[in-house]
Amino acid sequence: MSMQNQVPSADPAARSHRKKRTIGQIIFFFMPVIILLAGVGGFVALGLKSPKAEKEDNTIKAVAVLVASPSAEQVNLRVLTQGEVKARTEIDVVPQVGGKIDYISRSFLEGGIFKKGEVLIRIESADYDLRVVQAAATVAQAQQGLLREEAEAQIAAHDWDELGEGEASALTLRVPQLAQAKASLAAANASLADAKLQLGRTYIRAPFAGRVRTKGADVGQYVTPGARLGRIFSTDVVDVRLPLTDAELAKLDLPLAFVEDENNRGPEVRLSAVVAGKPRVWNGRITRTDSAIDSSTRVLFAFVEVIEPYGKGSDNGMPLVVGLFVQADVQGRSLPNALVIPRQALRGNDKVYLADEEELHIITVQVASSDRHNAIITGGLSVNDKIITSPVRGATEGMKIETVSRSAAANPQSTGE
């Protein structure tokens, strides 16, 4: 056999290696396609096995609600507020003359009670007594001088009538001298009156019945005119300053510039406070309002007057003391044809839900007043309307509703607003 006809036999190991490499390249190339097809097939299989969704029920269910009718009543509006008791008259005790204090009343102590005209402080009066004596002596001298001048004037007039000729001059008849004597007497009398006045001012008397807030002087102390010796206030009348908003002024029908007179009486006010663990009550009346609206709080203050808070105006002997913080119940205007509804029937500030032919309707009403229990309506609502009193979630105009009795609504379907 020749060399040209011989075919070399391939190495088995090399052929096996080339075959494995070719298969690996094929697998590497088609692997992403295989994974993608497997995922799609699994998703389709799961979709075929999952249960079919139930058909959605689009039927609108009616909401069960409780309804009630408004009650027509005559309502007297009230305003509840609070304030502090303040003395209407409170002054500093100051002397008008200087000197050493030689007497202080036993009433002139912190918390002391005094009567009108009572001597609270006395300044040593010896110097002022002497001035009165000196002024009295000057008056006596002036009176003597006037008598002498009157006599001299009479003599001059008589002499001129007997000896003189023509018309006498005023100086001849001593008219200027007589006028000077009269002026000197008037000045002396004025000095005496002033000396007596200064003497009287050594007694510092109470200008009113009241109490002592502070004391700043004692016996032996030298004081000058105008020095502050203490502070006192009157117990004849006290005021309670009450803040009122614009809405509260409307309830009271109180103008901004109100001052009580015989033809225009202010609202009655019931003041109350707990004193020594017991509830106490005092009666007063609004007599005026402040001159301007408070710039920081935007309210108008009204003043309640209580007469004789330590006497007839006290509550069984309990005075309405200055500085006490009290609650005030002010009587407002009367509404003869108001409608009263439960407070929960008022939605927001001025909305009410009505039930009409199994539908909910939202209306706007005029609210005169409201508290925790009731709302007073003066417009926008009729006594025959059916108002919804139960909570309604997501209320809309025309919502389907179903009115139920109070017993059937023990477990309502809806929840609060």
Coordinates of C-alpha atoms in Angstrom, one line a residue, residues 4-410:
Q4 CA -0.9 8.5 -0.7
N5 CA -3.8 6.0 -0.2
Q6 CA -3.3 5.9 3.6
V7 CA -5.7 8.1 5.8
P8 CA -4.4 8.9 9.2
S9 CA -6.6 7.8 12.0
A10 CA -8.0 10.7 14.2
D11 CA -7.1 11.0 17.9
P12 CA -10.2 9.9 19.9
A13 CA -9.4 12.3 22.8
A14 CA -9.3 15.3 20.5
R15 CA -12.6 14.4 18.8
S16 CA -14.3 14.1 22.2
H17 CA -13.0 17.5 23.3
R18 CA -14.3 19.2 20.1
K19 CA -17.7 17.7 20.5
K20 CA -18.2 18.8 24.1
R21 CA -17.1 22.3 23.2
T22 CA -19.7 22.5 20.4
I23 CA -22.5 21.3 22.7
G24 CA -21.6 23.9 25.4
Q25 CA -21.7 26.8 22.9
I26 CA -25.1 25.7 21.7
I27 CA -26.4 25.5 25.3
F28 CA -24.9 29.0 26.2
F29 CA -26.6 30.5 23.1
F30 CA -30.1 29.1 23.6
M31 CA -30.2 29.3 27.5
P32 CA -31.9 32.8 27.8
V33 CA -34.6 31.7 25.3
I34 CA -35.3 28.6 27.2
I35 CA -35.6 30.5 30.5
L36 CA -37.9 33.1 29.0
L37 CA -40.2 30.4 27.5
A38 CA -40.2 28.5 30.8
G39 CA -41.3 31.7 32.7
V40 CA -44.1 32.5 30.2
G41 CA -45.4 28.9 30.4
G42 CA -45.4 29.0 34.2
F43 CA -47.4 32.3 34.3
V44 CA -50.0 30.9 31.9
A45 CA -50.3 27.7 33.9
L46 CA -50.9 29.7 37.1
G47 CA -53.5 31.8 35.4
L48 CA -55.4 28.7 34.2
K49 CA -55.3 27.2 37.7
S50 CA -56.4 30.4 39.6
P51 CA -60.1 30.7 40.5
K52 CA -62.2 33.2 38.5
A53 CA -62.9 36.5 40.3
E54 CA -66.4 37.0 41.5
K55 CA -68.5 39.5 39.7
E56 CA -68.5 42.9 41.5
D57 CA -71.7 43.9 43.1
N58 CA -72.4 47.5 42.1
T59 CA -75.7 47.8 43.9
I60 CA -75.7 51.0 46.2
K61 CA -76.8 50.1 49.7
A62 CA -78.8 52.6 51.8
V63 CA -77.2 53.9 55.0
A64 CA -79.3 53.5 58.1
V65 CA -79.8 56.8 60.0
L66 CA -81.7 58.1 63.1
V67 CA -84.0 61.1 62.5
A68 CA -85.8 63.6 64.8
S69 CA -87.9 66.7 64.4
P70 CA -86.9 70.2 65.7
S71 CA -88.8 71.5 68.7
A72 CA -90.2 75.1 68.6
E73 CA -89.5 76.9 71.9
Q74 CA -89.1 80.3 73.3
V75 CA -85.4 80.5 74.2
N76 CA -83.6 83.0 76.4
L77 CA -80.0 83.2 75.2
R78 CA -77.2 83.1 77.7
V79 CA -73.5 83.9 77.6
L80 CA -71.0 82.1 79.9
T81 CA -67.8 84.0 80.5
Q82 CA -65.5 84.9 83.4
G83 CA -63.7 87.8 85.0
E84 CA -61.9 89.3 88.0
V85 CA -63.5 91.4 90.7
K86 CA -61.9 94.9 90.8
A87 CA -62.6 97.9 93.0
R88 CA -64.2 100.7 91.1
T89 CA -62.5 103.3 93.3
E90 CA -58.9 102.7 94.5
I91 CA -56.6 105.5 95.6
D92 CA -53.2 106.2 97.3
V93 CA -53.2 107.7 100.7
V94 CA -51.1 110.9 100.5
P95 CA -50.7 113.9 102.9
Q96 CA -51.3 117.4 101.7
V97 CA -49.0 118.8 104.4
G98 CA -45.6 117.7 105.8
G99 CA -44.7 116.8 109.3
K100 CA -44.2 113.9 111.7
I101 CA -47.0 111.3 112.1
D102 CA -48.2 111.1 115.7
Y103 CA -51.3 108.9 115.2
I104 CA -52.4 106.0 113.0
S105 CA -55.8 104.4 113.2
R106 CA -56.1 100.7 114.2
S107 CA -58.1 100.3 111.0
F108 CA -55.1 101.4 108.9
L109 CA -53.6 98.0 108.4
E110 CA -53.4 95.6 105.5
G111 CA -56.9 94.3 105.2
G112 CA -58.3 96.8 107.7
I113 CA -61.9 98.0 107.3
F114 CA -62.7 101.7 107.8
K115 CA -65.8 103.9 107.6
K116 CA -66.3 107.1 105.6
G117 CA -64.8 110.1 107.4
E118 CA -62.7 108.1 109.8
V119 CA -59.3 109.5 110.7
L120 CA -56.7 107.2 109.3
I121 CA -53.5 109.2 109.9
R122 CA -52.8 112.4 111.9
I123 CA -49.7 114.6 111.4
E124 CA -48.3 116.5 114.4
S125 CA -50.2 119.8 114.4
A126 CA -48.2 122.1 116.8
D127 CA -46.7 124.1 114.0
Y128 CA -50.0 124.5 112.2
D129 CA -51.7 125.5 115.5
L130 CA -49.2 128.3 115.8
R131 CA -49.8 129.5 112.3
V132 CA -53.5 129.7 113.0
V133 CA -52.8 131.9 116.1
Q134 CA -50.4 134.1 114.1
A135 CA -53.0 134.5 111.3
A136 CA -55.7 135.3 113.9
A137 CA -53.5 138.0 115.4
T138 CA -52.9 139.5 111.9
V139 CA -56.7 139.5 111.4
A140 CA -57.2 141.4 114.6
Q141 CA -54.6 144.0 113.7
A142 CA -56.2 144.4 110.3
Q143 CA -59.6 144.9 111.8
Q144 CA -58.2 147.5 114.1
G145 CA -56.5 149.3 111.3
L146 CA -59.8 149.3 109.3
L147 CA -61.7 150.8 112.2
R148 CA -59.1 153.5 112.6
E149 CA -59.2 154.3 108.9
E150 CA -63.0 154.4 108.9
A151 CA -62.9 156.9 111.8
E152 CA -60.2 159.0 110.1
A153 CA -62.3 159.1 106.9
Q154 CA -65.4 160.3 108.8
I155 CA -63.4 163.0 110.5
A156 CA -61.9 164.1 107.2
A157 CA -65.3 164.3 105.6
H158 CA -66.7 166.3 108.5
D159 CA -63.8 168.8 108.5
W160 CA -64.1 169.3 104.8
D161 CA -67.8 170.0 105.2
E162 CA -67.1 172.7 107.7
L163 CA -63.9 174.3 106.4
G164 CA -63.4 173.2 102.9
E165 CA -64.6 174.8 99.7
G166 CA -65.6 173.0 96.5
E167 CA -65.3 169.3 96.0
A168 CA -62.8 167.4 98.1
S169 CA -60.3 165.0 96.6
A170 CA -60.4 161.3 97.3
L171 CA -57.0 161.5 99.1
T172 CA -58.4 164.3 101.3
L173 CA -61.3 162.1 102.3
R174 CA -58.9 159.2 102.9
V175 CA -60.6 156.9 100.4
P176 CA -57.4 155.1 99.3
Q177 CA -56.3 154.6 102.9
L178 CA -59.7 153.1 103.7
A179 CA -59.5 150.8 100.7
Q180 CA -56.0 149.7 101.8
A181 CA -57.2 148.9 105.3
K182 CA -60.1 146.8 103.9
A183 CA -57.7 144.9 101.6
S184 CA -55.3 144.2 104.5
L185 CA -58.2 142.8 106.5
A186 CA -59.3 140.6 103.5
A187 CA -55.7 139.3 103.2
A188 CA -55.4 138.6 106.9
N189 CA -58.7 136.6 106.8
A190 CA -57.4 134.6 103.8
S191 CA -54.2 133.8 105.7
L192 CA -56.3 132.7 108.7
A193 CA -58.4 130.5 106.5
D194 CA -55.3 129.0 104.9
A195 CA -53.8 128.3 108.3
K196 CA -57.0 126.6 109.5
L197 CA -57.1 124.6 106.2
Q198 CA -53.5 123.4 106.7
L199 CA -54.3 122.5 110.3
G200 CA -57.3 120.5 109.1
R201 CA -55.1 118.7 106.6
T202 CA -53.0 117.2 109.4
Y203 CA -56.0 114.8 109.8
I204 CA -56.1 112.4 106.9
R205 CA -59.7 111.1 106.7
A206 CA -61.2 108.3 104.6
P207 CA -63.2 109.7 101.7
F208 CA -65.3 106.6 101.5
A209 CA -66.0 103.3 103.4
G210 CA -63.5 100.7 102.3
R211 CA -60.6 98.5 103.0
V212 CA -56.8 99.0 103.2
R213 CA -54.8 97.2 100.5
T214 CA -51.3 98.4 101.6
K215 CA -49.8 100.4 104.4
G216 CA -46.5 102.3 104.0
A217 CA -46.2 104.6 107.1
D218 CA -46.1 104.4 110.9
V219 CA -46.1 106.6 114.0
G220 CA -43.0 108.8 114.3
Q221 CA -42.3 108.9 110.5
Y222 CA -41.7 112.3 108.9
V223 CA -43.6 112.7 105.7
T224 CA -43.7 115.3 103.0
P225 CA -46.6 116.5 100.9
G226 CA -47.5 113.9 98.3
A227 CA -45.7 111.0 99.9
R228 CA -47.5 107.6 99.4
L229 CA -48.5 106.3 102.8
G230 CA -50.7 103.4 101.7
R231 CA -53.5 102.4 99.3
I232 CA -57.2 101.9 100.0
F233 CA -60.2 101.0 97.9
S234 CA -64.0 101.6 98.3
T235 CA -66.4 98.8 99.2
D236 CA -69.5 100.6 98.1
V237 CA -69.3 99.3 94.5
V238 CA -67.1 96.8 92.7
D239 CA -66.8 95.9 89.0
V240 CA -66.3 92.7 87.2
R241 CA -64.6 93.1 83.8
L242 CA -66.0 90.4 81.4
P243 CA -64.5 89.7 77.9
L244 CA -67.2 89.3 75.2
T245 CA -66.7 88.2 71.6
D246 CA -68.6 89.5 68.6
A247 CA -70.9 86.5 68.7
E248 CA -71.6 86.9 72.4
L249 CA -72.4 90.6 71.9
A250 CA -75.0 89.5 69.4
K251 CA -76.6 87.1 71.9
L252 CA -76.8 90.0 74.4
D253 CA -77.9 92.5 71.8
L254 CA -75.3 94.8 73.4
P255 CA -74.0 97.7 71.4
L256 CA -70.3 98.5 71.3
A257 CA -70.7 101.8 73.1
F258 CA -73.1 100.9 75.8
V259 CA -73.8 103.0 78.9
E260 CA -76.8 102.2 81.1
D261 CA -79.4 104.8 81.8
E262 CA -83.0 104.9 83.1
N263 CA -84.4 103.9 79.7
N264 CA -81.8 101.4 78.7
R265 CA -81.1 98.8 81.4
G266 CA -78.1 96.5 81.1
P267 CA -78.4 92.6 81.1
E268 CA -78.6 90.9 84.4
V269 CA -75.6 88.8 85.4
R270 CA -75.2 85.9 87.9
L271 CA -71.7 85.7 89.3
S272 CA -70.5 82.5 91.0
A273 CA -67.4 81.1 92.6
V274 CA -66.3 78.4 95.0
V275 CA -65.1 80.1 98.2
A276 CA -63.8 78.0 101.2
G277 CA -65.1 74.9 99.5
K278 CA -68.7 76.2 99.1
P279 CA -70.4 77.6 96.0
R280 CA -71.3 81.3 96.3
V281 CA -73.5 83.4 94.1
W282 CA -73.8 87.2 93.6
N283 CA -76.1 89.3 91.4
G284 CA -75.0 92.2 89.3
R285 CA -75.8 94.0 86.0
I286 CA -73.8 95.2 83.0
T287 CA -73.7 99.0 83.2
R288 CA -71.2 99.9 80.5
T289 CA -68.7 98.6 77.9
D290 CA -65.1 99.5 77.5
S291 CA -64.2 102.4 75.3
A292 CA -62.3 100.3 72.7
I293 CA -61.9 96.7 71.5
D294 CA -58.8 95.1 73.0
S295 CA -56.1 95.1 70.3
S296 CA -54.4 91.8 71.5
T297 CA -57.5 89.6 72.1
R298 CA -60.0 91.3 69.8
V299 CA -62.7 91.2 72.4
L300 CA -64.8 94.0 74.0
F301 CA -64.9 94.1 77.8
A302 CA -68.2 94.8 79.6
F303 CA -68.4 95.9 83.2
V304 CA -70.7 94.3 85.7
E305 CA -71.7 96.5 88.7
V306 CA -72.3 94.9 92.1
I307 CA -73.5 97.3 94.7
E308 CA -72.5 96.9 98.4
P309 CA -70.5 93.7 97.8
Y310 CA -69.6 93.6 101.5
G311 CA -73.2 94.3 102.7
K312 CA -76.5 93.8 100.9
G313 CA -74.8 92.4 97.8
S314 CA -73.0 89.6 99.7
D315 CA -74.1 86.0 99.6
N316 CA -75.3 85.2 103.1
G317 CA -72.5 87.2 104.6
M318 CA -69.9 86.1 102.1
P319 CA -68.6 89.3 100.4
L320 CA -67.6 89.6 96.8
V321 CA -64.0 90.4 97.5
V322 CA -61.7 92.3 95.3
G323 CA -59.4 90.0 93.3
L324 CA -61.8 87.0 93.2
F325 CA -62.1 85.2 89.9
V326 CA -65.7 84.5 89.1
Q327 CA -67.8 82.8 86.5
A328 CA -70.5 84.9 84.9
D329 CA -73.9 83.8 83.5
V330 CA -75.2 86.7 81.5
Q331 CA -78.9 86.8 80.4
G332 CA -79.2 87.5 76.7
R333 CA -82.0 88.4 74.4
S334 CA -85.2 86.3 74.0
L335 CA -86.0 84.3 70.9
P336 CA -89.8 83.6 70.8
N337 CA -89.8 81.2 67.8
A338 CA -86.5 79.4 67.9
L339 CA -86.0 75.8 66.9
V340 CA -84.0 73.5 69.2
I341 CA -82.2 70.5 67.8
P342 CA -79.7 68.1 69.4
R343 CA -76.1 69.3 69.2
Q344 CA -75.0 66.2 67.3
A345 CA -77.4 67.1 64.5
L346 CA -75.4 70.3 63.8
R347 CA -72.6 69.4 61.3
G348 CA -69.7 71.9 61.5
N349 CA -70.7 75.4 62.2
D350 CA -73.9 75.7 60.2
K351 CA -74.9 72.5 58.3
V352 CA -77.7 70.1 59.0
Y353 CA -78.5 66.8 57.3
L354 CA -82.2 66.3 56.4
A355 CA -83.9 63.0 55.5
D356 CA -86.4 63.4 52.6
E357 CA -87.9 60.5 50.6
E358 CA -85.0 58.2 51.5
E359 CA -82.4 60.7 50.5
L360 CA -79.9 62.8 52.4
H361 CA -79.9 66.5 51.8
I362 CA -77.4 69.0 53.2
I363 CA -78.8 72.5 54.2
T364 CA -77.3 75.6 55.7
V365 CA -79.0 77.1 58.8
Q366 CA -78.6 80.2 61.0
V367 CA -77.3 79.2 64.4
A368 CA -78.0 81.6 67.3
S369 CA -76.3 79.5 70.0
S370 CA -75.1 76.0 70.8
D371 CA -73.7 74.1 73.7
R372 CA -72.8 70.5 74.5
H373 CA -76.5 69.4 74.4
N374 CA -78.5 71.6 72.0
A375 CA -78.2 74.1 69.1
I376 CA -80.6 77.0 68.7
I377 CA -81.6 77.6 65.1
T378 CA -83.2 80.8 63.9
G379 CA -83.4 80.3 60.1
G380 CA -83.1 77.7 57.3
L381 CA -85.0 75.0 59.1
S382 CA -88.7 74.1 59.5
V383 CA -90.4 72.4 62.4
N384 CA -91.6 69.7 60.1
D385 CA -88.2 68.8 58.8
K386 CA -86.7 65.4 59.6
I387 CA -83.1 66.0 60.8
I388 CA -80.6 63.2 60.9
T389 CA -79.1 62.9 64.4
S390 CA -76.8 59.9 63.9
P391 CA -73.3 60.1 62.5
V392 CA -72.9 59.6 58.7
R393 CA -69.6 58.9 57.1
G394 CA -68.9 60.6 53.8
A395 CA -72.2 62.3 53.6
T396 CA -73.1 63.6 50.1
E397 CA -76.1 65.4 48.6
G398 CA -78.7 62.8 47.5
M399 CA -77.1 59.9 49.4
K400 CA -79.5 56.9 49.8
I401 CA -80.6 56.5 53.4
E402 CA -82.9 54.4 55.4
T403 CA -84.5 55.8 58.5
V404 CA -84.7 53.4 61.4
S405 CA -86.1 53.5 64.9
R406 CA -83.8 54.2 67.9
S407 CA -84.0 50.5 69.0
A408 CA -83.1 49.2 65.5
A409 CA -80.2 51.7 65.4
A410 CA -78.4 50.2 68.5

